[in-house]
Short mmCIF file of C-alpha atoms in Angstrom, two decimals:
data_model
loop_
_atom_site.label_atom_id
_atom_site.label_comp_id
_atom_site.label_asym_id
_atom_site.label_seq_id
_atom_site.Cartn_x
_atom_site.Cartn_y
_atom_site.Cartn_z
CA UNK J 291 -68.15 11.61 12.81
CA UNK J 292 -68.17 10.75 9.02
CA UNK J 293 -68.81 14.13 8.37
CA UNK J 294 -65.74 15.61 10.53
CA UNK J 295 -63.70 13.10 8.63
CA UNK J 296 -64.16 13.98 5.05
CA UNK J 297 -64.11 18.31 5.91
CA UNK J 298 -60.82 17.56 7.57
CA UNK J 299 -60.02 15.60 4.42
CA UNK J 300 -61.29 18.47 2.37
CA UNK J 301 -58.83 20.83 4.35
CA UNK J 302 -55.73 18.56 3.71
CA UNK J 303 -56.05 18.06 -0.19
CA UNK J 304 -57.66 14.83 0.14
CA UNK J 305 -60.93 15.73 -1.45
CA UNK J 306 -59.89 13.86 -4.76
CA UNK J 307 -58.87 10.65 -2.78
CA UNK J 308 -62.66 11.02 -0.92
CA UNK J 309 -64.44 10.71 -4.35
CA UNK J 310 -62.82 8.02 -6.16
CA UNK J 311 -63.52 5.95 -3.04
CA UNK J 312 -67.29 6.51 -3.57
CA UNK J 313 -67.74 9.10 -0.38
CA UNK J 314 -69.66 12.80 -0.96
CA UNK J 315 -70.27 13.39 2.81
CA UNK J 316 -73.67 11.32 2.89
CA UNK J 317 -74.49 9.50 5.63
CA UNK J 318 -74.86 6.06 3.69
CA UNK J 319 -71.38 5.46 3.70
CA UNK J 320 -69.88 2.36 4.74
CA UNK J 321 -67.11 0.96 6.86
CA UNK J 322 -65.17 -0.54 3.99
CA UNK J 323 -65.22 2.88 2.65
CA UNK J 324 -63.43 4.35 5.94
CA UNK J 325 -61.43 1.42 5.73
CA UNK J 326 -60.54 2.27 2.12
CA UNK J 327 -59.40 5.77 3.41
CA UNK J 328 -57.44 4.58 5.87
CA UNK J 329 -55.78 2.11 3.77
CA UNK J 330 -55.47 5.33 0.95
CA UNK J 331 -53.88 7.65 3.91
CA UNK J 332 -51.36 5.34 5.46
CA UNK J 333 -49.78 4.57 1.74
CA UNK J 334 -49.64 8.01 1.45
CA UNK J 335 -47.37 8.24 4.47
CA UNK J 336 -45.51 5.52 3.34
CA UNK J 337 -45.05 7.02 0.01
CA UNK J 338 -44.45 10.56 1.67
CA UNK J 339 -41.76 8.77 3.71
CA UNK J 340 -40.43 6.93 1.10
CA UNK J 341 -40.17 10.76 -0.81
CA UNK J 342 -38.13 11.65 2.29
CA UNK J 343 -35.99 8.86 2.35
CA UNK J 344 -34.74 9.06 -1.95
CA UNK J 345 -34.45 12.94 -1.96
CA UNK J 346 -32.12 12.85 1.44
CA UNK J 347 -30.13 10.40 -0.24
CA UNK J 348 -30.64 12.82 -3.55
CA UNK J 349 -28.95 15.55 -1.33
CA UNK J 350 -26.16 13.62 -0.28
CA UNK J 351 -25.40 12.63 -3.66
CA UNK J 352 -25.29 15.98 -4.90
CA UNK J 353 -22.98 16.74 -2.05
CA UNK J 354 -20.66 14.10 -2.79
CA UNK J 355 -20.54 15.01 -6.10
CA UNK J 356 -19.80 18.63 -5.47
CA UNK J 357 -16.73 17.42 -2.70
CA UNK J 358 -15.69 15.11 -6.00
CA UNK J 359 -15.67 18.43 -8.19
CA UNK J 360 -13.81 20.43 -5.96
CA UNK J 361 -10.90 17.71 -5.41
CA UNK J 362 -10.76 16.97 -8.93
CA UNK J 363 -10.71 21.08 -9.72
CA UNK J 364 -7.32 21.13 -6.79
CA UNK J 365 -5.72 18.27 -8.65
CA UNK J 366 -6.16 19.94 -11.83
CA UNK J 367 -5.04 23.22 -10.59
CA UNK J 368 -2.30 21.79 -8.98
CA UNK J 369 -1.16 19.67 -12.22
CA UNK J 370 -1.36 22.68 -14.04
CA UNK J 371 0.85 24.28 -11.90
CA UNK J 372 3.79 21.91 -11.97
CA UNK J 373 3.26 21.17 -15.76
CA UNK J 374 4.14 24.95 -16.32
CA UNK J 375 7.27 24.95 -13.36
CA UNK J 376 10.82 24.17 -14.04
CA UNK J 377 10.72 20.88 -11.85
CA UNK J 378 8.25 19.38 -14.35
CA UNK J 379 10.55 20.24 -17.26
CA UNK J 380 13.47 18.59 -15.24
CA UNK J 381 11.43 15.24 -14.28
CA UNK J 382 10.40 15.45 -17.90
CA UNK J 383 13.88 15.66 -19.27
CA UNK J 384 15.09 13.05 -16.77
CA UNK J 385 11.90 10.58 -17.83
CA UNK J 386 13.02 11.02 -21.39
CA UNK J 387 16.34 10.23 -20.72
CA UNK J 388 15.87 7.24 -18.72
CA UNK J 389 13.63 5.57 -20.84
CA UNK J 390 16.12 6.32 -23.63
CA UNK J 391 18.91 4.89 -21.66
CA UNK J 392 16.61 1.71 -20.75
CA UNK J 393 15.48 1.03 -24.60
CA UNK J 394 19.28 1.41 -25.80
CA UNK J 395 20.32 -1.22 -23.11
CA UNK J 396 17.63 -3.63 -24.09
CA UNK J 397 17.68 -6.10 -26.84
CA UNK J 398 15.34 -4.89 -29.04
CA UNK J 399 17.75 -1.90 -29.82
CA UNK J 400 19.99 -3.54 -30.70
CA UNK J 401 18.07 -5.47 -33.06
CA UNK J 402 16.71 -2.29 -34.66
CA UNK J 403 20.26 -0.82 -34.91
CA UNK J 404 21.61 -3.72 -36.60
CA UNK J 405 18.33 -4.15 -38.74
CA UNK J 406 19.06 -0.58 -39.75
CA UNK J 407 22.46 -0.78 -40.54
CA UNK J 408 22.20 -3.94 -42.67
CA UNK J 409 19.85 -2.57 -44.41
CA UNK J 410 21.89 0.78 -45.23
CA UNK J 411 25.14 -0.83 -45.58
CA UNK J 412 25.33 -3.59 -47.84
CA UNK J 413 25.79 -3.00 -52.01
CA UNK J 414 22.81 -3.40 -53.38
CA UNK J 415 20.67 -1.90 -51.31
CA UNK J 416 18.62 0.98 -52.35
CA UNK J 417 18.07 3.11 -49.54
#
């Protein structure tokens, strides 16, 4: 039986695994040396599954970042699009103006009117 073990172990790439554990197809191995194997092949499922598990999640990262690209690639197109129309020259005109009409109500405008004109007005000033 020993010897059916390590050919199919030979057959599946295992051969390396085989020798560092001290087997070379005698018949003077041991049972803590099958028990080694066993204990060698099931972490290699659990790695193997493990490799499964990171590179679907790998996948659907890549996914998600290719469904990010695309939306961010509409927005853009889409901003690009309105930034050249004539709305976005209207809403940029009317922006302007608003925020003009909302600094010259507020007090600091008037501050930096009067500032200004003190400054320009009085004799003695060098402008």
């Amino acid at each position: 039986m020993h010897e059916l073990l390590v050919e199919n172990m030979a057959r599946t790439n295992y051969l390396p695994l085989i020798g560092s554990c001290g087997v070379h197809g005698s018949e003077e191995s041991t049972g803590g040396e099958l028990a080694e194997i066993g204990r060698l092949e099931a972490a290699i499922r659990q790695q193997k599954s493990h490799f499964s598990q990171v590179n679907g999640e790998r996948g659907e990262a890549l996914e998600n970042i290719v469904v990010c690209e695309r939306r961010f690639e509409r927005e853009l197109s889409t901003e690009k699009k309105f930034l050249a129309s004539a709305s976005s020259v209207a809403f940029t005109t009317k922006t302007q103006e608003e925020a003009i009409s909302k600094f010259q109500e507020s007090d600091e405008f008037e501050n930096n009117l009067t500032d200004r004109v003190k400054e320009s007005v009085w004799p003695g000033n060098v402008a």
